[in-house]
Short mmCIF file of C-alpha atoms and ligand atoms in Angstrom, two decimals:
data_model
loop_
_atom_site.label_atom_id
_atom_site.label_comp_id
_atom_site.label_asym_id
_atom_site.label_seq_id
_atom_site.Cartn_x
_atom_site.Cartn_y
_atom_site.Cartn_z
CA UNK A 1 25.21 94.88 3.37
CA UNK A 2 23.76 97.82 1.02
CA UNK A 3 22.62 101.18 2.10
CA UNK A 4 21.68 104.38 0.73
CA UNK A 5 24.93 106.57 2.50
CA UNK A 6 27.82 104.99 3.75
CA UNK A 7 29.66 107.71 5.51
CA UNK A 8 32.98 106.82 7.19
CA UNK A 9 34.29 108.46 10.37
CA UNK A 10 32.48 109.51 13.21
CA UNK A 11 33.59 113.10 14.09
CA UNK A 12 31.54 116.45 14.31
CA UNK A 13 30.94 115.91 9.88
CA UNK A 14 30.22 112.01 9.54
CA UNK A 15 28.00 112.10 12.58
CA UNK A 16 26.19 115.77 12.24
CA UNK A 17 25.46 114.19 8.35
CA UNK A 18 24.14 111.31 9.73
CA UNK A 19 21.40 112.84 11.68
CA UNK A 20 20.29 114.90 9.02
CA UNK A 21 19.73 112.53 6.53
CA UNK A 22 18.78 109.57 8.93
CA UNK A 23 15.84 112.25 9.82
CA UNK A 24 15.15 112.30 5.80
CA UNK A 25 14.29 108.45 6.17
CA UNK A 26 17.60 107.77 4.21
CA UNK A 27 19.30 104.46 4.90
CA UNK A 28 22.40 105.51 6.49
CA UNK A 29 25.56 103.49 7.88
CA UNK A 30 28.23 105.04 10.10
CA UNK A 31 31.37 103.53 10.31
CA UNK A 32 33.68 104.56 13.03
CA UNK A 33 37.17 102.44 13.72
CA UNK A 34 37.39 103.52 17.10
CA UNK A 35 34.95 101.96 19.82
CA UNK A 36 33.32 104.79 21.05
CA UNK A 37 33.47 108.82 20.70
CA UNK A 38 36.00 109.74 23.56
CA UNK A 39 39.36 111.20 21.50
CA UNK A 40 42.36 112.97 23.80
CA UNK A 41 42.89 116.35 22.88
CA UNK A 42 40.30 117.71 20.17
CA UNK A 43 38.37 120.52 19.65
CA UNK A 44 35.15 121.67 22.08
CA UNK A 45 34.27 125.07 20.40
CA UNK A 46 30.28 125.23 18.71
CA UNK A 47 30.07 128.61 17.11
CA UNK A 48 27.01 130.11 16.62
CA UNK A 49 25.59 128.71 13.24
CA UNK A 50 26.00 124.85 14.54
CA UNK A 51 24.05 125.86 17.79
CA UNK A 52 21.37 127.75 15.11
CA UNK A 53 21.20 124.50 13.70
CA UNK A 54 20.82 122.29 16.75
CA UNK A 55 18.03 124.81 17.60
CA UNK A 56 16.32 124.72 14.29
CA UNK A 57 16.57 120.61 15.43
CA UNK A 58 14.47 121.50 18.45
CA UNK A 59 18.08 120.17 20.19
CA UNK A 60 20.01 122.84 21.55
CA UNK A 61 18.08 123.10 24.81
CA UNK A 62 18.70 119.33 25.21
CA UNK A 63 22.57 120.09 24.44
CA UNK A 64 22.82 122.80 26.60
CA UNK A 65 21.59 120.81 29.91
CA UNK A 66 25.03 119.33 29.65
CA UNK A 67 27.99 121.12 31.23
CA UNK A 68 29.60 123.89 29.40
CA UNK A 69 30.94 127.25 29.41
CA UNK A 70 30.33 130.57 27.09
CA UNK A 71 33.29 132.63 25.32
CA UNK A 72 31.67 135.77 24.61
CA UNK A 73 35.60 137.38 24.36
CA UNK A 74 38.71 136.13 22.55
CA UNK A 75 41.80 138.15 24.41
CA UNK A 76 45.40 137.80 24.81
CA UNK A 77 47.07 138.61 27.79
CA UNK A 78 50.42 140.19 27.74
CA UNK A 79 52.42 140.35 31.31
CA UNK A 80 51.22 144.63 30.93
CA UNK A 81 47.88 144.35 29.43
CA UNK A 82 44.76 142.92 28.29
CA UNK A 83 44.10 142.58 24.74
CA UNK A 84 40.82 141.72 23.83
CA UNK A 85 40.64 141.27 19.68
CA UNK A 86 37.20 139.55 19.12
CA UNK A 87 33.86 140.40 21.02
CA UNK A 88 30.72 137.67 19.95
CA UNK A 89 28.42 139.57 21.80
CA UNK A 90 27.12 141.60 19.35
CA UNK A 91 26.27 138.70 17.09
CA UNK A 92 22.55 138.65 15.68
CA UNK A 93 21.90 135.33 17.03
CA UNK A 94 19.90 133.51 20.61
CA UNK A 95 23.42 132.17 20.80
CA UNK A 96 26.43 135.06 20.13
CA UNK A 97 29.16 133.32 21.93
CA UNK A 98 31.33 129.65 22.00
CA UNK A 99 29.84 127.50 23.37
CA UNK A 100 32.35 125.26 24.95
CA UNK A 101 31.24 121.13 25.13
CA UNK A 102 33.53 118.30 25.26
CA UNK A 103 33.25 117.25 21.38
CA UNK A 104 32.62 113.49 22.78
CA UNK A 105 29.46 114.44 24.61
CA UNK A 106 28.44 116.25 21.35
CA UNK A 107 29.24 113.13 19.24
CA UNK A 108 27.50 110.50 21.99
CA UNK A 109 24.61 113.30 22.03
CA UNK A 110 23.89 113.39 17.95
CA UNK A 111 24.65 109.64 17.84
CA UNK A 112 21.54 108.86 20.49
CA UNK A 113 19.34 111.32 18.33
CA UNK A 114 20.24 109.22 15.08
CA UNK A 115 19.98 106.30 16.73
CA UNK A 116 16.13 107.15 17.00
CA UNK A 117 15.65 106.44 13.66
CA UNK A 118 15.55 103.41 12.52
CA UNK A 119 17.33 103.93 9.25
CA UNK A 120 20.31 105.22 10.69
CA UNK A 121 23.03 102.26 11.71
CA UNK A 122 26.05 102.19 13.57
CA UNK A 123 29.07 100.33 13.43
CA UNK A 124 32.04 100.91 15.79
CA UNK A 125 35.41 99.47 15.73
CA UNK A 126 34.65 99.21 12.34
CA UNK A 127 38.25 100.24 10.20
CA UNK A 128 37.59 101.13 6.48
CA UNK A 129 39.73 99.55 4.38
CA UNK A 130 39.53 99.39 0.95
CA UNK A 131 36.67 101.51 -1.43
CA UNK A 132 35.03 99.11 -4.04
CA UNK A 133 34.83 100.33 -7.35
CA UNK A 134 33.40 99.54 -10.36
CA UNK A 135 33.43 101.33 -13.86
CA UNK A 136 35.36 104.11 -12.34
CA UNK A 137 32.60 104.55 -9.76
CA UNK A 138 32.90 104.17 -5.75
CA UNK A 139 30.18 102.08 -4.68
CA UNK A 140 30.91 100.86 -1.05
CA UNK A 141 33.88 100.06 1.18
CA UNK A 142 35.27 97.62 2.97
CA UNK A 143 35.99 97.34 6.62
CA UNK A 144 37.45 95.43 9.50
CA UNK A 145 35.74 94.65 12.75
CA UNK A 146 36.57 92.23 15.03
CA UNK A 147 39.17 90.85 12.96
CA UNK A 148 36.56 90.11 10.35
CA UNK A 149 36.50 91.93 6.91
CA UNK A 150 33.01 93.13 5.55
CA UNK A 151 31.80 94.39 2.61
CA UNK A 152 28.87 97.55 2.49
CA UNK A 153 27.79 99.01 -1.19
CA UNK A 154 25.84 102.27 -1.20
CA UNK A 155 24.76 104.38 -3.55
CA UNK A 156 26.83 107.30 -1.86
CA UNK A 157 29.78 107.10 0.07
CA UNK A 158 30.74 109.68 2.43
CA UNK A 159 34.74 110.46 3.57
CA UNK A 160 34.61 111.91 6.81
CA UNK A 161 37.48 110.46 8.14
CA UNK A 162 39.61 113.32 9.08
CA UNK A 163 43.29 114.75 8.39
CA UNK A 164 44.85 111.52 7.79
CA UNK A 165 41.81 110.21 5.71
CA UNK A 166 42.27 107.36 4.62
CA UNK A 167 39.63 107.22 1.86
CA UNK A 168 41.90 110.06 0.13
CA UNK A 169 44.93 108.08 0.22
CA UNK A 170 43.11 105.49 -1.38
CA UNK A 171 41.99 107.97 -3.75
CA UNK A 172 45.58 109.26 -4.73
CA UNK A 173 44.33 112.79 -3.79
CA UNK A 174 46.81 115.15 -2.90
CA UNK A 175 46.26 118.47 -0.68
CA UNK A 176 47.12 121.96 -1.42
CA UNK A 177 48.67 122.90 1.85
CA UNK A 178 50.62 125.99 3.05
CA UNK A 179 52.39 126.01 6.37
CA UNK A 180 51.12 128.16 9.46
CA UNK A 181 53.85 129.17 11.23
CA UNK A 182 53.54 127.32 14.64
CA UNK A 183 52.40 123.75 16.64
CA UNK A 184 50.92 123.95 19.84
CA UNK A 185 51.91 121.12 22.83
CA UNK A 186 48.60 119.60 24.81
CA UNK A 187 48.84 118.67 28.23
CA UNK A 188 46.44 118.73 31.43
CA UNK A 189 46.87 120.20 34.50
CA UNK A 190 44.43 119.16 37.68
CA UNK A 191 42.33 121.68 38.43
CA UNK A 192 41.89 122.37 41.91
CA UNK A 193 37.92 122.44 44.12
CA UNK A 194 39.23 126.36 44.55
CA UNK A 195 40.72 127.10 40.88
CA UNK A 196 38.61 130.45 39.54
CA UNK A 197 37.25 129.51 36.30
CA UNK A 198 38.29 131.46 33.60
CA UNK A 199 36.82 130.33 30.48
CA UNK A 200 40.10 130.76 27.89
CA UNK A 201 42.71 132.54 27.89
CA UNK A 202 45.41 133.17 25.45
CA UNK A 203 48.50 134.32 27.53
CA UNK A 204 51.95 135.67 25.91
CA UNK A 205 55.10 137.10 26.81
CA UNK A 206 58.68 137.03 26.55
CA UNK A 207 58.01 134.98 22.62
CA UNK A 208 55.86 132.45 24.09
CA UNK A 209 52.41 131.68 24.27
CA UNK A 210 49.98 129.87 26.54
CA UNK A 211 46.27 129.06 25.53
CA UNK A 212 44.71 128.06 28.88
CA UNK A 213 40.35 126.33 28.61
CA UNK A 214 39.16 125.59 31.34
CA UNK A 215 37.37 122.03 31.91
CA UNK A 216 35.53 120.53 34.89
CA UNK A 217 38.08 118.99 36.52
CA UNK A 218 41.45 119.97 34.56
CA UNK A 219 42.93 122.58 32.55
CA UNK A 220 44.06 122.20 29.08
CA UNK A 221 47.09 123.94 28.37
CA UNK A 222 47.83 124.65 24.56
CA UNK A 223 51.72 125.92 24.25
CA UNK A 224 52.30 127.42 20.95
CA UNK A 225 56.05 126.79 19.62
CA UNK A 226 57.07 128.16 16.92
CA UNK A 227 56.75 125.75 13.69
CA UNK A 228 59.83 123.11 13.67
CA UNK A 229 61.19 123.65 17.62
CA UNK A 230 59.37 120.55 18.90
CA UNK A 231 62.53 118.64 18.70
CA UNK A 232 65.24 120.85 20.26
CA UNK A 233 62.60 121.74 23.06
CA UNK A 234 62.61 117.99 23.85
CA UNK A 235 65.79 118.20 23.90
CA UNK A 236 66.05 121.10 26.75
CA UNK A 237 64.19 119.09 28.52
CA UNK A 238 60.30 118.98 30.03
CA UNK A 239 61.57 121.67 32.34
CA UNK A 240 61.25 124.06 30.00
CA UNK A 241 57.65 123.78 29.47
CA UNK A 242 57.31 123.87 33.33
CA UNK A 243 59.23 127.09 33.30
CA UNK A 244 56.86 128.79 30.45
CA UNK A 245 54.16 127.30 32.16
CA UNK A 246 55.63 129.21 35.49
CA UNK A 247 56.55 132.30 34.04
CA UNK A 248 52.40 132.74 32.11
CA UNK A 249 50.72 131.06 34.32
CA UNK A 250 52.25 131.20 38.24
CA UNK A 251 48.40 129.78 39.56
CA UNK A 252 48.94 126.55 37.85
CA UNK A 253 53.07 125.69 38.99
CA UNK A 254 53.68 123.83 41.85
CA UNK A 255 51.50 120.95 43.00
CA UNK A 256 48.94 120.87 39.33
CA UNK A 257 52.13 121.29 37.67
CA UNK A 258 53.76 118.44 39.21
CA UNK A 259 51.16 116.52 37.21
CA UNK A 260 53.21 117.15 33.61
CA UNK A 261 55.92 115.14 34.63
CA UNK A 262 56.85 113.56 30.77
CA UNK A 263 56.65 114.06 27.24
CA UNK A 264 54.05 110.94 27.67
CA UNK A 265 52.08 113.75 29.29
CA UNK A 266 52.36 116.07 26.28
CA UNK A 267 50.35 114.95 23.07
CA UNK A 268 51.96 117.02 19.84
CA UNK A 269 50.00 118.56 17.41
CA UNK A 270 51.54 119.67 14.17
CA UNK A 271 49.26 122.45 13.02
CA UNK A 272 48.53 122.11 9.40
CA UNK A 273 46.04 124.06 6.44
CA UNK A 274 45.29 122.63 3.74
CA UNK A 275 42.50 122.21 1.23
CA UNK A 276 41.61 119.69 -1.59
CA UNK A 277 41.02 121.32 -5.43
CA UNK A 278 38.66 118.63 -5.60
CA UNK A 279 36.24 116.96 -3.13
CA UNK A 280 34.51 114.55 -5.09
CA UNK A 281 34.74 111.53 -7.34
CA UNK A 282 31.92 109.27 -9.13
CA UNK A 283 30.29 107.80 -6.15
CA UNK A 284 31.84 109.32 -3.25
CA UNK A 285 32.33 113.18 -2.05
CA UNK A 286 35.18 114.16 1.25
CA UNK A 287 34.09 116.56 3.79
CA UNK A 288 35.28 117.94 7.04
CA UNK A 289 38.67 117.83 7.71
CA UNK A 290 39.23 114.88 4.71
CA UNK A 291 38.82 117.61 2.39
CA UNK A 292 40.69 120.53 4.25
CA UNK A 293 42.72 120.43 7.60
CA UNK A 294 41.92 123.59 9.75
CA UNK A 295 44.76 125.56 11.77
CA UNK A 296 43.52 125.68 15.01
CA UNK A 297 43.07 129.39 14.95
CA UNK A 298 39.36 130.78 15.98
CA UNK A 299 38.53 127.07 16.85
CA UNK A 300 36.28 127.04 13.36
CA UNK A 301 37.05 123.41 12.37
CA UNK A 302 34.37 121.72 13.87
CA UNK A 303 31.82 124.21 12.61
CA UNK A 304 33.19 123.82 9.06
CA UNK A 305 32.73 120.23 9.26
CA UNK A 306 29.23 120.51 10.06
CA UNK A 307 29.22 123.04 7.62
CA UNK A 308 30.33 120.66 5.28
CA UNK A 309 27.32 118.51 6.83
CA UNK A 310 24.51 120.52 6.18
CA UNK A 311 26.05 121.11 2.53
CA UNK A 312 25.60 117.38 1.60
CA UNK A 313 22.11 117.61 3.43
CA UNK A 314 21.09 120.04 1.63
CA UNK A 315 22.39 118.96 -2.03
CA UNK A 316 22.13 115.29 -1.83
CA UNK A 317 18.94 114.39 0.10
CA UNK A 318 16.52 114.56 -2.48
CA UNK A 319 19.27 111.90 -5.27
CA UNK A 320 19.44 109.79 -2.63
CA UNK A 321 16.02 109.21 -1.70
CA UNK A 322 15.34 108.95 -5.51
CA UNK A 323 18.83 106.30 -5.62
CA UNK A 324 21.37 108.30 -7.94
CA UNK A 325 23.75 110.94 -6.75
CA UNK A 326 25.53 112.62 -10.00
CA UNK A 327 28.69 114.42 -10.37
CA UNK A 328 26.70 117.52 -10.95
CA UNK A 329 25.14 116.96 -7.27
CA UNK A 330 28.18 116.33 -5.94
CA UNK A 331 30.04 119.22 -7.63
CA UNK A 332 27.01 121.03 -5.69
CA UNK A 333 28.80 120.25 -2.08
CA UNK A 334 32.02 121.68 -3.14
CA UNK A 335 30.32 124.86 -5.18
CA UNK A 336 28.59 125.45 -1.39
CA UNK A 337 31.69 125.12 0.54
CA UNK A 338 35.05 125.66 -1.23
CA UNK A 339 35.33 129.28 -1.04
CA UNK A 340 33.72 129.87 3.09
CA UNK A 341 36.73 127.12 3.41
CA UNK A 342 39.45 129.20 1.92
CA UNK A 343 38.09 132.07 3.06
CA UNK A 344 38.67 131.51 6.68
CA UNK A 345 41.61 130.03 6.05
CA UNK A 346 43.12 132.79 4.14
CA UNK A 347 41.79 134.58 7.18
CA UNK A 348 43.31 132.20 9.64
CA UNK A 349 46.59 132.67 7.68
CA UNK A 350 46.40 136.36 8.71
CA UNK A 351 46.49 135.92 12.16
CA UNK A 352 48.90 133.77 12.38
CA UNK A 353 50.82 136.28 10.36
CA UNK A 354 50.06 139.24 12.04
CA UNK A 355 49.39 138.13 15.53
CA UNK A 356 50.99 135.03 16.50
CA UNK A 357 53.95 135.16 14.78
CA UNK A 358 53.98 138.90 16.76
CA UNK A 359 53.36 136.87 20.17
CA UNK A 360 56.27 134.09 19.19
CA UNK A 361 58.77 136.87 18.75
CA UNK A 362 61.02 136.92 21.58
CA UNK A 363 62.63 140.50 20.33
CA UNK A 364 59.66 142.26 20.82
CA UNK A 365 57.14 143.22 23.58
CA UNK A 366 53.45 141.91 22.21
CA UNK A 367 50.97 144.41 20.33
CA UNK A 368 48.08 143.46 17.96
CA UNK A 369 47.40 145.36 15.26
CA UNK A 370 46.42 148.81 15.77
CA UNK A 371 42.72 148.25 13.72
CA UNK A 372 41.68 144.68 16.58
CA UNK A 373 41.84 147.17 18.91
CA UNK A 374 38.59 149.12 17.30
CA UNK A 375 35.87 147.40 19.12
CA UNK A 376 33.82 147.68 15.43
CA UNK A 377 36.43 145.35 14.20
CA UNK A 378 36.38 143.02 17.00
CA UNK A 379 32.84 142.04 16.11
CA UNK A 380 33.62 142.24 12.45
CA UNK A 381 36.20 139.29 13.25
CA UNK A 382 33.28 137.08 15.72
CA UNK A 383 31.19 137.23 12.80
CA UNK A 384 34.16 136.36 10.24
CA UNK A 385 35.09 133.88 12.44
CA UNK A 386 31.55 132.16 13.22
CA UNK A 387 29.81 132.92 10.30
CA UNK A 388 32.70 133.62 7.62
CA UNK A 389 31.82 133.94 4.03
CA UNK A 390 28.12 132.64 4.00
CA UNK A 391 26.70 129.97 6.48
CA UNK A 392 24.83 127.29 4.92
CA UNK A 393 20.76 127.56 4.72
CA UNK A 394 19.41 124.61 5.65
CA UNK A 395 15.69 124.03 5.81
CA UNK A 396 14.77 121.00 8.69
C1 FAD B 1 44.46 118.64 19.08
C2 FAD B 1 43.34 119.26 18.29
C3 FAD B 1 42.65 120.34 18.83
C4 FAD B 1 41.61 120.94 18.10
N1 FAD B 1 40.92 121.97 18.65
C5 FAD B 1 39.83 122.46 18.01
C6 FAD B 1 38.97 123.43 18.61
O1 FAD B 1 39.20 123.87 19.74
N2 FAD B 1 37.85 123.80 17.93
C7 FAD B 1 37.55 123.31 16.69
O2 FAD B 1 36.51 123.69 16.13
N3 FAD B 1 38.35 122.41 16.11
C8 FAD B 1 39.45 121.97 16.73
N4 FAD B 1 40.22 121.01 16.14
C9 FAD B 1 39.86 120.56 14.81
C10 FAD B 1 38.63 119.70 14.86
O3 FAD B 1 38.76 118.68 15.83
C11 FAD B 1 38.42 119.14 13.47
O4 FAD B 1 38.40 120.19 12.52
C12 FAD B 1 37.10 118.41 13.39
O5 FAD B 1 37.05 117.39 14.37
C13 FAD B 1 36.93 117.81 12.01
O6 FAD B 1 35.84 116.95 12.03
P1 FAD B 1 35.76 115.73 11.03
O7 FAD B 1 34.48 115.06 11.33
O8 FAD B 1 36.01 116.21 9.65
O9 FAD B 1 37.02 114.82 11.36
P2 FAD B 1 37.45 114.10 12.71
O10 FAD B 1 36.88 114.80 13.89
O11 FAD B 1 38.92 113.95 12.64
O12 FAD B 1 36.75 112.69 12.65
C14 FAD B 1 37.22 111.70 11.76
C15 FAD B 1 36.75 110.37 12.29
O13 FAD B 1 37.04 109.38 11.32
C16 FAD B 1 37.48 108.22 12.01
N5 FAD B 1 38.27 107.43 11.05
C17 FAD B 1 39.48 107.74 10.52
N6 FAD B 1 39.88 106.77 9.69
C18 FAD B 1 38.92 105.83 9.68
C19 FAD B 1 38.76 104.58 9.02
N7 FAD B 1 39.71 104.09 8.18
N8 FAD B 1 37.64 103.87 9.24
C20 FAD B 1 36.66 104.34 10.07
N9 FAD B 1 36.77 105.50 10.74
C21 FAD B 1 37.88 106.24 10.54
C22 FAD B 1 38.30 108.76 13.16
O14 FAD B 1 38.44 107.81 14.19
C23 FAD B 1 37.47 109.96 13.58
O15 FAD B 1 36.53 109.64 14.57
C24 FAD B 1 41.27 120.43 16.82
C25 FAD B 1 41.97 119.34 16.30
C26 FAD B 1 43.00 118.77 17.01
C27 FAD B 1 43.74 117.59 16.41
#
């Protein structure tokens, strides 16, 4: 098989990429190991600038039919107050709030649009392998599906697969990475026909923290531990979840509780940062989180993956439709998007410095910073945290 773009991985950068070039008339080919789109436990936040794209698609409105709720507020909730630290509602946009979708609805929604094209081809269950090189230049990959290897070349090859890429083991490329200071613990709670929504809420007291969304039919409950505790909180016992659980959030003990009833029930995240120095080799560029793992913090990640998207769009379109993509077009990408990257995370780092470390202290009662209580500063941090350093200006 030969195509123009071989991008690998099917989350919010390999997909939103694939749209925007499949609309170019580009030969694309998406490769995605897993069989469909539906992933436990990942990010639903769209800030602003992806819906600004999706409008500027002439798809938002589509989008938006879907189910989904709006966080105009970011607040934490201490047993004696309210703290509300970022306010989207005075962004200059149609859409100056999260807009909360389950990310596999957005994926199976961008996928059908591809799929409209022609040009654009998908392969699920499809496992990259191996990258095929020649003269020092990627030109393709190999891949398992079905138990059958294959081979694709293409002129550009796209890693998109995510913090454990693959493509950048294969590489030998190793990650500057710092350490934020906590991991969170995922679980679900039912949530009942006369459950209030709420939208999110970030709830702390007594050194621990709960981050409560709301879903259609469950909750999902984030509980921030401080980094390096998973194991000896295992070893407590489940019980103590269920008692920080009780003690943040008394409206979801007792029967929904009852639910969390192992650590099966729990999925673990180990929140990490980290960024690559470089993003590119002959033949082949990383994006998304294959080039820099988010912290969870602000819920950016899947906006700097499309980021990253629109980037590549932008840069590479015009070498691919004429069939050579340089190092200079490449270097391009990363000129775009390395510093919005460390930007926010240097940002990110902040607040988990100032604020949740705060919140994780169990010696102290819970106070942000004087200044996030200005309400000028709250909307100086909704449009650090959906726009950051510059969004990427992409004509469609
Ligand atoms: C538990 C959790 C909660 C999160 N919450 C949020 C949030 O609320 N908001 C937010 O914005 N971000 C959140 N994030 C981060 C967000 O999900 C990522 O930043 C974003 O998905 C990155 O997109 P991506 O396309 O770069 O990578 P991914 O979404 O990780 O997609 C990579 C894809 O590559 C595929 N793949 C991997 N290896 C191969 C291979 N060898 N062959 C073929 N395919 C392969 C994977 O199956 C996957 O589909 C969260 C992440 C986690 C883990």
């Amino acid at each position: 098989m030969k195509t123009d773009c071989c991008i690998v991985g099917g989350g919010p950068a390999g997909v939103m990429l694939s749209l925007l070039l499949a609309r170019q008339g580009i030969e694309v080919t998406l490769l995605e190991k897993h069989h469909d789109f539906e992933r436990e436990f990942r990010g639903d936040t769209l800030h602003t600038p992806t819906l600004e794209l999706l409008d500027r698609l002439g798809l938002a409105d589509e989008l938006l039919k879907l189910p989904h709720s709006k966080l105009e507020f970011l607040a934490f909730q201490t047993p004696q107050q309210t703290y509300q630290i970022v306010n989207f509602q005075g962004l200059p946009s149609k859409f100056p709030y999260i807009t909360v979708l389950p990310q596999a609805q957005v994926l199976d929604f961008l996928v059908k649009e591809a799929q409209k094209y022609p040009n654009f081809h998908l392969q699920l269950g499809a496992n990259v392998q191996d990258l095929i090189q020649a003269g020092g230049v990627v030109q393709g990959v190999t891949y398992r599906q079905a138990g059958e290897l294959h081979t694709i070349s293409a002129t550009l090859t796209v890693a998109a697969d995510g913090r454990f890429s693959q493509i950048r083991q294969l590489l030998g490329l190793q990650p500057v990475a710092s350490s934020p200071p906590m991991d969170v613990l995922w679980f679900r709670i039912p949530r009942f026909a006369e459950d209030q929504g709420l939208g999110a809420e970030v709830r702390t007291g007594g050194g621990k923290m709960l981050v409560i969304l709301e879903r259609a039919d469950h909750w999902q409950v984030g509980l921030t531990i401080p980094k390096g505790s998973y194991q000896s909180l295992r070893q407590q016992g489940i019980t103590t979840v269920h008692q920080t659980v009780r003690q943040l959030a008394p409206e979801l003990a007792g029967e929904r509780l009852a639910a969390v009833q192992k650590w099966g029930d729990i999925a673990f995240l180990a929140v990490e940062s980290n960024y690559l120095k470089q993003w590119y080799v002959p033949g082949l560029i990383l994006i998304g989180d294959a080039a820099h793992v988010m912290s969870p913090v602000g819920g950016v990640g899947i906006n700097y993956a499309v980021q990253d998207a629109m980037a590549c769009a932008k840069s590479l379109s015009q070498p691919l439709k004429a069939g050579t993509v340089t190092l200079r077009d490449l270097a391009q990408v990363q000129q775009q998007r390395f510093l919005p990257v460390r930007f926010i995370q240097t940002v990110q780092a902040a607040i988990q410095k100032q604020i949740i470390s705060e919140a994780l202290n169990a010696n102290q009662e819970f106070s942000p910073p004087f200044f996030l209580k200005l309400p000028l500063m709250q909307g100086m941090l909704a449009r650090i945290l959906s726009y950051g350093l510059w969004p990427v200006q992409l004509e469609v």
